[in-house]
Amino acid sequence: MTYEHILVETPVEGVGVVRLNRPQALNALNNALMRELHAALTAFDNDPAIGCMVVTGSDKAFAAGADIKEMLGISPTQIYMTDSVSENFAFRYRKPIIAAVSGFALGGGCELALACDMVVASETAVFGQPEINLGILPGGGGTQRLTRAVGKALAMEIMLTDRRLSAQEALHYGIVNRVYPADSYFDEAIKLASKVASLSQVAVRLTKDAVNQAFETSLHEGIELEKRNFWLAFASEDKHEGMSAFAEKRKPVWKHK
């Protein structure tokens, strides 16, 4: 498939990369780009050779926000009937996604990073939700995911006063997993993705599913789901291989079954 607004590559075995590519607009997220992003992620998600995905932008901007020019003419009815904004950030992929973030991650860009499972940032990364300056509020999950990540008080300050978080602050508050220099953050994200891709895809998917449920269910329901996924893992060939390899003191050879 040919893309206009993204670049797609597989730099190392098991890792699929989608790079946002609207440099003239600091990777502002319009509907065309988001459709391409989802198409590429869906292709990787369905590819048995891929175990982990990375979403990134440029060193200057991961994504500086939504495309305001495109949004300017949208009516409430159009938003309601298409639900394009919230659906764009409803990531329902089975495989883990790592956001490799440098420069601006504002508005929709911040929400895109939050929709991913892990975030590796460069020292230049800046996170924020400046929608209040436009007379609106985050519409891609920011009020929910950011609040779950940093807590109510700080989330209110970020969204009501346009406070920006540096990469180190984002690391401190749990938005970011790791921070690296601008010339190495992407390579480090690939290393992390490669590590995930080298593991049993069965166990990785079941783990991702269980962790995500921690944000969407009660403790009792989450533990019940974890228990079901734990039992399911015991039915996999990878469980037998992993435990056998441990007992035999050798490296496991995953079958992803």
PDB file of C-alpha atoms in Angstrom:
ATOM      1  CA  MET A   1       0.000   0.000   0.000  1.00  0.00           C
ATOM      2  CA  THR A   2       1.213   3.483  -0.882  1.00  0.00           C
ATOM      3  CA  TYR A   3       0.999   6.137   1.831  1.00  0.00           C
ATOM      4  CA  GLU A   4       1.052   9.921   1.542  1.00  0.00           C
ATOM      5  CA  HIS A   5       1.399  11.040   5.155  1.00  0.00           C
ATOM      6  CA  ILE A   6       3.388   8.252   6.825  1.00  0.00           C
ATOM      7  CA  LEU A   7       6.499   6.158   6.224  1.00  0.00           C
ATOM      8  CA  VAL A   8       6.570   2.448   7.051  1.00  0.00           C
ATOM      9  CA  GLU A   9       9.573   0.225   7.662  1.00  0.00           C
ATOM     10  CA  THR A  10      10.784  -2.884   9.478  1.00  0.00           C
ATOM     11  CA  PRO A  11      14.297  -1.886  10.612  1.00  0.00           C
ATOM     12  CA  VAL A  12      14.934  -5.059  12.597  1.00  0.00           C
ATOM     13  CA  GLU A  13      13.345  -8.473  12.770  1.00  0.00           C
ATOM     14  CA  GLY A  14       9.969  -8.484  14.464  1.00  0.00           C
ATOM     15  CA  VAL A  15       9.536  -4.703  14.695  1.00  0.00           C
ATOM     16  CA  GLY A  16       7.261  -2.587  12.512  1.00  0.00           C
ATOM     17  CA  VAL A  17       7.726   1.206  12.471  1.00  0.00           C
ATOM     18  CA  VAL A  18       5.233   3.847  11.396  1.00  0.00           C
ATOM     19  CA  ARG A  19       6.688   7.344  11.061  1.00  0.00           C
ATOM     20  CA  LEU A  20       4.362  10.354  10.819  1.00  0.00           C
ATOM     21  CA  ASN A  21       5.481  12.371   7.809  1.00  0.00           C
ATOM     22  CA  ARG A  22       3.858  15.798   7.501  1.00  0.00           C
ATOM     23  CA  PRO A  23       6.960  17.914   8.220  1.00  0.00           C
ATOM     24  CA  GLN A  24       5.454  21.094   6.787  1.00  0.00           C
ATOM     25  CA  ALA A  25       2.724  20.898   9.457  1.00  0.00           C
ATOM     26  CA  LEU A  26       4.858  19.541  12.325  1.00  0.00           C
ATOM     27  CA  ASN A  27       3.032  16.235  11.846  1.00  0.00           C
ATOM     28  CA  ALA A  28      -0.356  17.739  12.684  1.00  0.00           C
ATOM     29  CA  LEU A  29      -2.889  14.929  12.786  1.00  0.00           C
ATOM     30  CA  ASN A  30      -5.529  15.152  10.085  1.00  0.00           C
ATOM     31  CA  ASN A  31      -8.028  12.453   9.189  1.00  0.00           C
ATOM     32  CA  ALA A  32      -6.046  11.291   6.166  1.00  0.00           C
ATOM     33  CA  LEU A  33      -2.913  10.732   8.257  1.00  0.00           C
ATOM     34  CA  MET A  34      -4.871   8.918  10.969  1.00  0.00           C
ATOM     35  CA  ARG A  35      -6.511   6.627   8.415  1.00  0.00           C
ATOM     36  CA  GLU A  36      -3.088   5.732   7.053  1.00  0.00           C
ATOM     37  CA  LEU A  37      -1.695   5.242  10.555  1.00  0.00           C
ATOM     38  CA  HIS A  38      -4.466   2.816  11.441  1.00  0.00           C
ATOM     39  CA  ALA A  39      -4.089   0.980   8.128  1.00  0.00           C
ATOM     40  CA  ALA A  40      -0.360   0.503   8.707  1.00  0.00           C
ATOM     41  CA  LEU A  41      -0.805  -0.568  12.341  1.00  0.00           C
ATOM     42  CA  THR A  42      -3.558  -3.003  11.342  1.00  0.00           C
ATOM     43  CA  ALA A  43      -1.260  -4.537   8.717  1.00  0.00           C
ATOM     44  CA  PHE A  44       1.511  -4.973  11.278  1.00  0.00           C
ATOM     45  CA  ASP A  45      -0.952  -6.291  13.862  1.00  0.00           C
ATOM     46  CA  ASN A  46      -2.043  -8.991  11.404  1.00  0.00           C
ATOM     47  CA  ASP A  47       1.500  -9.859  10.314  1.00  0.00           C
ATOM     48  CA  PRO A  48       2.791 -12.915  12.228  1.00  0.00           C
ATOM     49  CA  ALA A  49       6.372 -11.774  11.588  1.00  0.00           C
ATOM     50  CA  ILE A  50       5.828  -8.603  13.651  1.00  0.00           C
ATOM     51  CA  GLY A  51       5.828  -8.790  17.445  1.00  0.00           C
ATOM     52  CA  CYS A  52       5.919  -5.120  18.419  1.00  0.00           C
ATOM     53  CA  MET A  53       5.202  -1.778  16.729  1.00  0.00           C
ATOM     54  CA  VAL A  54       6.743   1.686  17.039  1.00  0.00           C
ATOM     55  CA  VAL A  55       5.040   4.977  16.205  1.00  0.00           C
ATOM     56  CA  THR A  56       7.297   7.992  15.803  1.00  0.00           C
ATOM     57  CA  GLY A  57       7.561  11.390  14.138  1.00  0.00           C
ATOM     58  CA  SER A  58      10.485  13.684  13.471  1.00  0.00           C
ATOM     59  CA  ASP A  59      13.139  14.915  15.871  1.00  0.00           C
ATOM     60  CA  LYS A  60      11.400  18.299  15.905  1.00  0.00           C
ATOM     61  CA  ALA A  61       7.853  17.093  16.379  1.00  0.00           C
ATOM     62  CA  PHE A  62       6.236  13.797  17.241  1.00  0.00           C
ATOM     63  CA  ALA A  63       2.939  15.538  16.474  1.00  0.00           C
ATOM     64  CA  ALA A  64       2.218  19.160  17.324  1.00  0.00           C
ATOM     65  CA  GLY A  65      -1.526  18.547  17.622  1.00  0.00           C
ATOM     66  CA  ALA A  66      -4.592  18.081  15.480  1.00  0.00           C
ATOM     67  CA  ASP A  67      -4.947  19.844  12.139  1.00  0.00           C
ATOM     68  CA  ILE A  68      -6.872  22.919  13.263  1.00  0.00           C
ATOM     69  CA  LYS A  69      -7.563  24.080   9.705  1.00  0.00           C
ATOM     70  CA  GLU A  70      -9.345  20.796   9.048  1.00  0.00           C
ATOM     71  CA  MET A  71     -11.282  20.970  12.317  1.00  0.00           C
ATOM     72  CA  LEU A  72     -12.341  24.590  11.836  1.00  0.00           C
ATOM     73  CA  GLY A  73     -15.172  23.718   9.463  1.00  0.00           C
ATOM     74  CA  ILE A  74     -16.456  20.612  11.240  1.00  0.00           C
ATOM     75  CA  SER A  75     -19.964  20.856  12.695  1.00  0.00           C
ATOM     76  CA  PRO A  76     -21.103  19.119  15.905  1.00  0.00           C
ATOM     77  CA  THR A  77     -23.325  16.873  13.810  1.00  0.00           C
ATOM     78  CA  GLN A  78     -20.404  15.767  11.646  1.00  0.00           C
ATOM     79  CA  ILE A  79     -18.334  14.926  14.708  1.00  0.00           C
ATOM     80  CA  TYR A  80     -21.228  13.012  16.269  1.00  0.00           C
ATOM     81  CA  MET A  81     -22.119  11.067  13.125  1.00  0.00           C
ATOM     82  CA  THR A  82     -18.551  10.092  12.216  1.00  0.00           C
ATOM     83  CA  ASP A  83     -17.033   9.994  15.725  1.00  0.00           C
ATOM     84  CA  SER A  84     -13.764  10.468  13.859  1.00  0.00           C
ATOM     85  CA  VAL A  85     -11.848  12.212  16.653  1.00  0.00           C
ATOM     86  CA  SER A  86     -12.360   9.710  19.463  1.00  0.00           C
ATOM     87  CA  GLU A  87     -12.194   6.712  17.112  1.00  0.00           C
ATOM     88  CA  ASN A  88      -8.814   7.886  15.835  1.00  0.00           C
ATOM     89  CA  PHE A  89      -7.349   7.319  19.299  1.00  0.00           C
ATOM     90  CA  ALA A  90      -9.206   4.136  20.197  1.00  0.00           C
ATOM     91  CA  PHE A  91      -6.229   1.806  19.833  1.00  0.00           C
ATOM     92  CA  ARG A  92      -7.543  -1.769  19.853  1.00  0.00           C
ATOM     93  CA  TYR A  93      -4.429  -3.503  18.621  1.00  0.00           C
ATOM     94  CA  ARG A  94      -3.373  -6.832  20.086  1.00  0.00           C
ATOM     95  CA  LYS A  95       0.369  -6.240  19.835  1.00  0.00           C
ATOM     96  CA  PRO A  96       2.218  -3.674  21.975  1.00  0.00           C
ATOM     97  CA  ILE A  97       2.893  -0.236  20.517  1.00  0.00           C
ATOM     98  CA  ILE A  98       5.792   1.966  21.629  1.00  0.00           C
ATOM     99  CA  ALA A  99       5.716   5.709  20.972  1.00  0.00           C
ATOM    100  CA  ALA A 100       9.166   7.150  20.187  1.00  0.00           C
ATOM    101  CA  VAL A 101       8.681  10.828  20.969  1.00  0.00           C
ATOM    102  CA  SER A 102      10.904  13.822  20.262  1.00  0.00           C
ATOM    103  CA  GLY A 103      10.043  17.504  20.208  1.00  0.00           C
ATOM    104  CA  PHE A 104       6.412  18.560  20.381  1.00  0.00           C
ATOM    105  CA  ALA A 105       3.794  16.064  21.562  1.00  0.00           C
ATOM    106  CA  LEU A 106       0.909  18.458  22.054  1.00  0.00           C
ATOM    107  CA  GLY A 107      -2.853  18.062  21.916  1.00  0.00           C
ATOM    108  CA  GLY A 108      -3.582  15.113  19.655  1.00  0.00           C
ATOM    109  CA  GLY A 109       0.133  14.331  19.619  1.00  0.00           C
ATOM    110  CA  CYS A 110       0.130  13.886  23.386  1.00  0.00           C
ATOM    111  CA  GLU A 111      -3.047  11.810  23.139  1.00  0.00           C
ATOM    112  CA  LEU A 112      -1.465   9.620  20.463  1.00  0.00           C
ATOM    113  CA  ALA A 113       1.522   8.946  22.713  1.00  0.00           C
ATOM    114  CA  LEU A 114      -0.812   8.166  25.619  1.00  0.00           C
ATOM    115  CA  ALA A 115      -2.767   5.731  23.431  1.00  0.00           C
ATOM    116  CA  CYS A 116       0.398   3.675  22.956  1.00  0.00           C
ATOM    117  CA  ASP A 117       1.523   1.084  25.493  1.00  0.00           C
ATOM    118  CA  MET A 118       4.955   2.524  26.266  1.00  0.00           C
ATOM    119  CA  VAL A 119       6.744   5.783  25.528  1.00  0.00           C
ATOM    120  CA  VAL A 120      10.441   6.363  24.873  1.00  0.00           C
ATOM    121  CA  ALA A 121      11.258  10.079  24.725  1.00  0.00           C
ATOM    122  CA  SER A 122      14.138  12.247  23.687  1.00  0.00           C
ATOM    123  CA  GLU A 123      15.401  14.939  26.044  1.00  0.00           C
ATOM    124  CA  THR A 124      13.726  17.535  23.814  1.00  0.00           C
ATOM    125  CA  ALA A 125      10.223  16.060  24.125  1.00  0.00           C
ATOM    126  CA  VAL A 126       7.455  18.343  25.396  1.00  0.00           C
ATOM    127  CA  PHE A 127       4.016  17.019  26.369  1.00  0.00           C
ATOM    128  CA  GLY A 128       0.864  19.085  26.761  1.00  0.00           C
ATOM    129  CA  GLN A 129      -2.851  19.519  26.088  1.00  0.00           C
ATOM    130  CA  PRO A 130      -3.308  23.135  24.927  1.00  0.00           C
ATOM    131  CA  GLU A 131      -6.877  22.721  23.618  1.00  0.00           C
ATOM    132  CA  ILE A 132      -8.189  25.173  26.233  1.00  0.00           C
ATOM    133  CA  ASN A 133      -6.548  27.971  24.228  1.00  0.00           C
ATOM    134  CA  LEU A 134      -8.845  27.125  21.314  1.00  0.00           C
ATOM    135  CA  GLY A 135     -11.997  27.119  23.397  1.00  0.00           C
ATOM    136  CA  ILE A 136     -12.298  23.332  23.358  1.00  0.00           C
ATOM    137  CA  LEU A 137     -11.053  20.347  25.349  1.00  0.00           C
ATOM    138  CA  PRO A 138      -9.120  17.180  24.476  1.00  0.00           C
ATOM    139  CA  GLY A 139     -11.238  14.860  22.351  1.00  0.00           C
ATOM    140  CA  GLY A 140      -8.886  11.924  21.764  1.00  0.00           C
ATOM    141  CA  GLY A 141      -8.860  10.480  25.264  1.00  0.00           C
ATOM    142  CA  GLY A 142      -6.666  13.098  26.916  1.00  0.00           C
ATOM    143  CA  THR A 143      -9.006  13.844  29.799  1.00  0.00           C
ATOM    144  CA  GLN A 144      -9.111  10.143  30.634  1.00  0.00           C
ATOM    145  CA  ARG A 145      -5.668   8.704  29.845  1.00  0.00           C
ATOM    146  CA  LEU A 146      -3.693  11.695  31.108  1.00  0.00           C
ATOM    147  CA  THR A 147      -5.685  11.800  34.362  1.00  0.00           C
ATOM    148  CA  ARG A 148      -5.099   8.090  34.909  1.00  0.00           C
ATOM    149  CA  ALA A 149      -1.383   8.623  34.309  1.00  0.00           C
ATOM    150  CA  VAL A 150      -0.658  11.718  36.403  1.00  0.00           C
ATOM    151  CA  GLY A 151      -3.639  12.129  38.728  1.00  0.00           C
ATOM    152  CA  LYS A 152      -6.471  14.651  38.875  1.00  0.00           C
ATOM    153  CA  ALA A 153      -4.668  17.722  40.193  1.00  0.00           C
ATOM    154  CA  LEU A 154      -1.844  17.774  37.658  1.00  0.00           C
ATOM    155  CA  ALA A 155      -4.139  16.752  34.803  1.00  0.00           C
ATOM    156  CA  MET A 156      -6.376  19.715  35.633  1.00  0.00           C
ATOM    157  CA  GLU A 157      -3.408  22.073  35.622  1.00  0.00           C
ATOM    158  CA  ILE A 158      -2.094  20.743  32.311  1.00  0.00           C
ATOM    159  CA  MET A 159      -5.471  20.984  30.587  1.00  0.00           C
ATOM    160  CA  LEU A 160      -6.768  24.178  32.187  1.00  0.00           C
ATOM    161  CA  THR A 161      -3.583  26.267  32.128  1.00  0.00           C
ATOM    162  CA  ASP A 162      -1.655  24.777  29.186  1.00  0.00           C
ATOM    163  CA  ARG A 163       1.180  23.635  31.414  1.00  0.00           C
ATOM    164  CA  ARG A 164       3.784  21.745  29.388  1.00  0.00           C
ATOM    165  CA  LEU A 165       5.758  18.819  30.758  1.00  0.00           C
ATOM    166  CA  SER A 166       9.400  18.291  29.845  1.00  0.00           C
ATOM    167  CA  ALA A 167      10.640  14.794  29.077  1.00  0.00           C
ATOM    168  CA  GLN A 168      12.082  14.449  32.569  1.00  0.00           C
ATOM    169  CA  GLU A 169       8.829  15.631  34.164  1.00  0.00           C
ATOM    170  CA  ALA A 170       6.894  13.181  32.010  1.00  0.00           C
ATOM    171  CA  LEU A 171       9.248  10.449  33.193  1.00  0.00           C
ATOM    172  CA  HIS A 172       8.728  11.477  36.808  1.00  0.00           C
ATOM    173  CA  TYR A 173       4.939  11.423  36.485  1.00  0.00           C
ATOM    174  CA  GLY A 174       4.784   8.089  34.684  1.00  0.00           C
ATOM    175  CA  ILE A 175       3.881   9.180  31.149  1.00  0.00           C
ATOM    176  CA  VAL A 176       7.279   8.137  29.800  1.00  0.00           C
ATOM    177  CA  ASN A 177       9.223   4.918  30.334  1.00  0.00           C
ATOM    178  CA  ARG A 178      12.688   6.186  29.403  1.00  0.00           C
ATOM    179  CA  VAL A 179      14.447   9.386  28.287  1.00  0.00           C
ATOM    180  CA  TYR A 180      17.496   9.477  26.005  1.00  0.00           C
ATOM    181  CA  PRO A 181      19.469  12.091  24.050  1.00  0.00           C
ATOM    182  CA  ALA A 182      17.873  13.239  20.810  1.00  0.00           C
ATOM    183  CA  ASP A 183      20.412  11.357  18.723  1.00  0.00           C
ATOM    184  CA  SER A 184      19.684   7.976  20.320  1.00  0.00           C
ATOM    185  CA  TYR A 185      16.052   7.885  21.536  1.00  0.00           C
ATOM    186  CA  PHE A 186      14.748   6.225  18.357  1.00  0.00           C
ATOM    187  CA  ASP A 187      17.417   3.521  18.381  1.00  0.00           C
ATOM    188  CA  GLU A 188      16.627   2.859  22.039  1.00  0.00           C
ATOM    189  CA  ALA A 189      12.919   2.569  21.224  1.00  0.00           C
ATOM    190  CA  ILE A 190      13.778   0.008  18.558  1.00  0.00           C
ATOM    191  CA  LYS A 191      15.879  -1.941  21.077  1.00  0.00           C
ATOM    192  CA  LEU A 192      12.947  -2.005  23.508  1.00  0.00           C
ATOM    193  CA  ALA A 193      10.544  -3.068  20.754  1.00  0.00           C
ATOM    194  CA  SER A 194      12.984  -5.759  19.623  1.00  0.00           C
ATOM    195  CA  LYS A 195      13.118  -7.116  23.170  1.00  0.00           C
ATOM    196  CA  VAL A 196       9.322  -7.368  23.303  1.00  0.00           C
ATOM    197  CA  ALA A 197       9.185  -8.906  19.808  1.00  0.00           C
ATOM    198  CA  SER A 198      11.669 -11.608  20.837  1.00  0.00           C
ATOM    199  CA  LEU A 199       9.289 -13.003  23.461  1.00  0.00           C
ATOM    200  CA  SER A 200       6.290 -15.306  23.173  1.00  0.00           C
ATOM    201  CA  GLN A 201       3.621 -13.382  21.277  1.00  0.00           C
ATOM    202  CA  VAL A 202       0.958 -15.399  23.082  1.00  0.00           C
ATOM    203  CA  ALA A 203       2.199 -14.315  26.505  1.00  0.00           C
ATOM    204  CA  VAL A 204       2.814 -10.730  25.352  1.00  0.00           C
ATOM    205  CA  ARG A 205      -0.736 -10.317  24.029  1.00  0.00           C
ATOM    206  CA  LEU A 206      -2.318 -11.888  27.101  1.00  0.00           C
ATOM    207  CA  THR A 207      -0.230  -9.616  29.352  1.00  0.00           C
ATOM    208  CA  LYS A 208      -1.140  -6.475  27.406  1.00  0.00           C
ATOM    209  CA  ASP A 209      -4.816  -7.407  27.587  1.00  0.00           C
ATOM    210  CA  ALA A 210      -4.680  -7.949  31.357  1.00  0.00           C
ATOM    211  CA  VAL A 211      -2.745  -4.735  32.086  1.00  0.00           C
ATOM    212  CA  ASN A 212      -5.151  -2.644  29.994  1.00  0.00           C
ATOM    213  CA  GLN A 213      -8.099  -4.065  31.907  1.00  0.00           C
ATOM    214  CA  ALA A 214      -6.648  -2.599  35.107  1.00  0.00           C
ATOM    215  CA  PHE A 215      -7.776   0.820  33.851  1.00  0.00           C
ATOM    216  CA  GLU A 216     -11.225  -0.257  32.720  1.00  0.00           C
ATOM    217  CA  THR A 217     -12.591  -2.620  35.360  1.00  0.00           C
ATOM    218  CA  SER A 218     -12.865  -3.057  39.115  1.00  0.00           C
ATOM    219  CA  LEU A 219     -10.060  -4.827  40.961  1.00  0.00           C
ATOM    220  CA  HIS A 220     -12.158  -7.975  41.282  1.00  0.00           C
ATOM    221  CA  GLU A 221     -13.006  -8.029  37.558  1.00  0.00           C
ATOM    222  CA  GLY A 222      -9.402  -7.331  36.616  1.00  0.00           C
ATOM    223  CA  ILE A 223      -8.100 -10.178  38.775  1.00  0.00           C
ATOM    224  CA  GLU A 224     -10.681 -12.538  37.280  1.00  0.00           C
ATOM    225  CA  LEU A 225      -9.531 -11.596  33.767  1.00  0.00           C
ATOM    226  CA  GLU A 226      -5.897 -12.027  34.773  1.00  0.00           C
ATOM    227  CA  LYS A 227      -6.739 -15.474  36.110  1.00  0.00           C
ATOM    228  CA  ARG A 228      -8.457 -16.466  32.849  1.00  0.00           C
ATOM    229  CA  ASN A 229      -5.508 -15.203  30.796  1.00  0.00           C
ATOM    230  CA  PHE A 230      -3.103 -17.040  33.116  1.00  0.00           C
ATOM    231  CA  TRP A 231      -5.001 -20.296  32.543  1.00  0.00           C
ATOM    232  CA  LEU A 232      -5.043 -19.643  28.797  1.00  0.00           C
ATOM    233  CA  ALA A 233      -1.280 -19.154  28.778  1.00  0.00           C
ATOM    234  CA  PHE A 234      -0.917 -22.608  30.322  1.00  0.00           C
ATOM    235  CA  ALA A 235      -2.656 -24.050  27.246  1.00  0.00           C
ATOM    236  CA  SER A 236      -0.009 -22.628  24.898  1.00  0.00           C
ATOM    237  CA  GLU A 237       2.944 -24.444  23.398  1.00  0.00           C
ATOM    238  CA  ASP A 238       5.075 -21.468  24.405  1.00  0.00           C
ATOM    239  CA  LYS A 239       4.345 -22.146  28.085  1.00  0.00           C
ATOM    240  CA  HIS A 240       5.749 -25.665  27.752  1.00  0.00           C
ATOM    241  CA  GLU A 241       8.762 -24.421  25.773  1.00  0.00           C
ATOM    242  CA  GLY A 242       9.483 -21.550  28.170  1.00  0.00           C
ATOM    243  CA  MET A 243       9.392 -23.721  31.278  1.00  0.00           C
ATOM    244  CA  SER A 244      11.334 -26.533  29.608  1.00  0.00           C
ATOM    245  CA  ALA A 245      14.018 -24.098  28.467  1.00  0.00           C
ATOM    246  CA  PHE A 246      14.288 -22.691  31.992  1.00  0.00           C
ATOM    247  CA  ALA A 247      14.662 -26.148  33.498  1.00  0.00           C
ATOM    248  CA  GLU A 248      17.211 -27.141  30.864  1.00  0.00           C
ATOM    249  CA  LYS A 249      19.097 -23.835  31.197  1.00  0.00           C
ATOM    250  CA  ARG A 250      18.807 -22.912  27.522  1.00  0.00           C
ATOM    251  CA  LYS A 251      17.246 -20.132  25.480  1.00  0.00           C
ATOM    252  CA  PRO A 252      13.603 -20.785  24.561  1.00  0.00           C
ATOM    253  CA  VAL A 253      12.538 -21.124  20.942  1.00  0.00           C
ATOM    254  CA  TRP A 254       9.105 -19.536  20.782  1.00  0.00           C
ATOM    255  CA  LYS A 255       6.456 -20.953  18.456  1.00  0.00           C
ATOM    256  CA  HIS A 256       3.923 -18.176  19.231  1.00  0.00           C
ATOM    257  CA  LYS A 257       1.231 -20.820  19.697  1.00  0.00           C
TER     258      LYS A 257
END
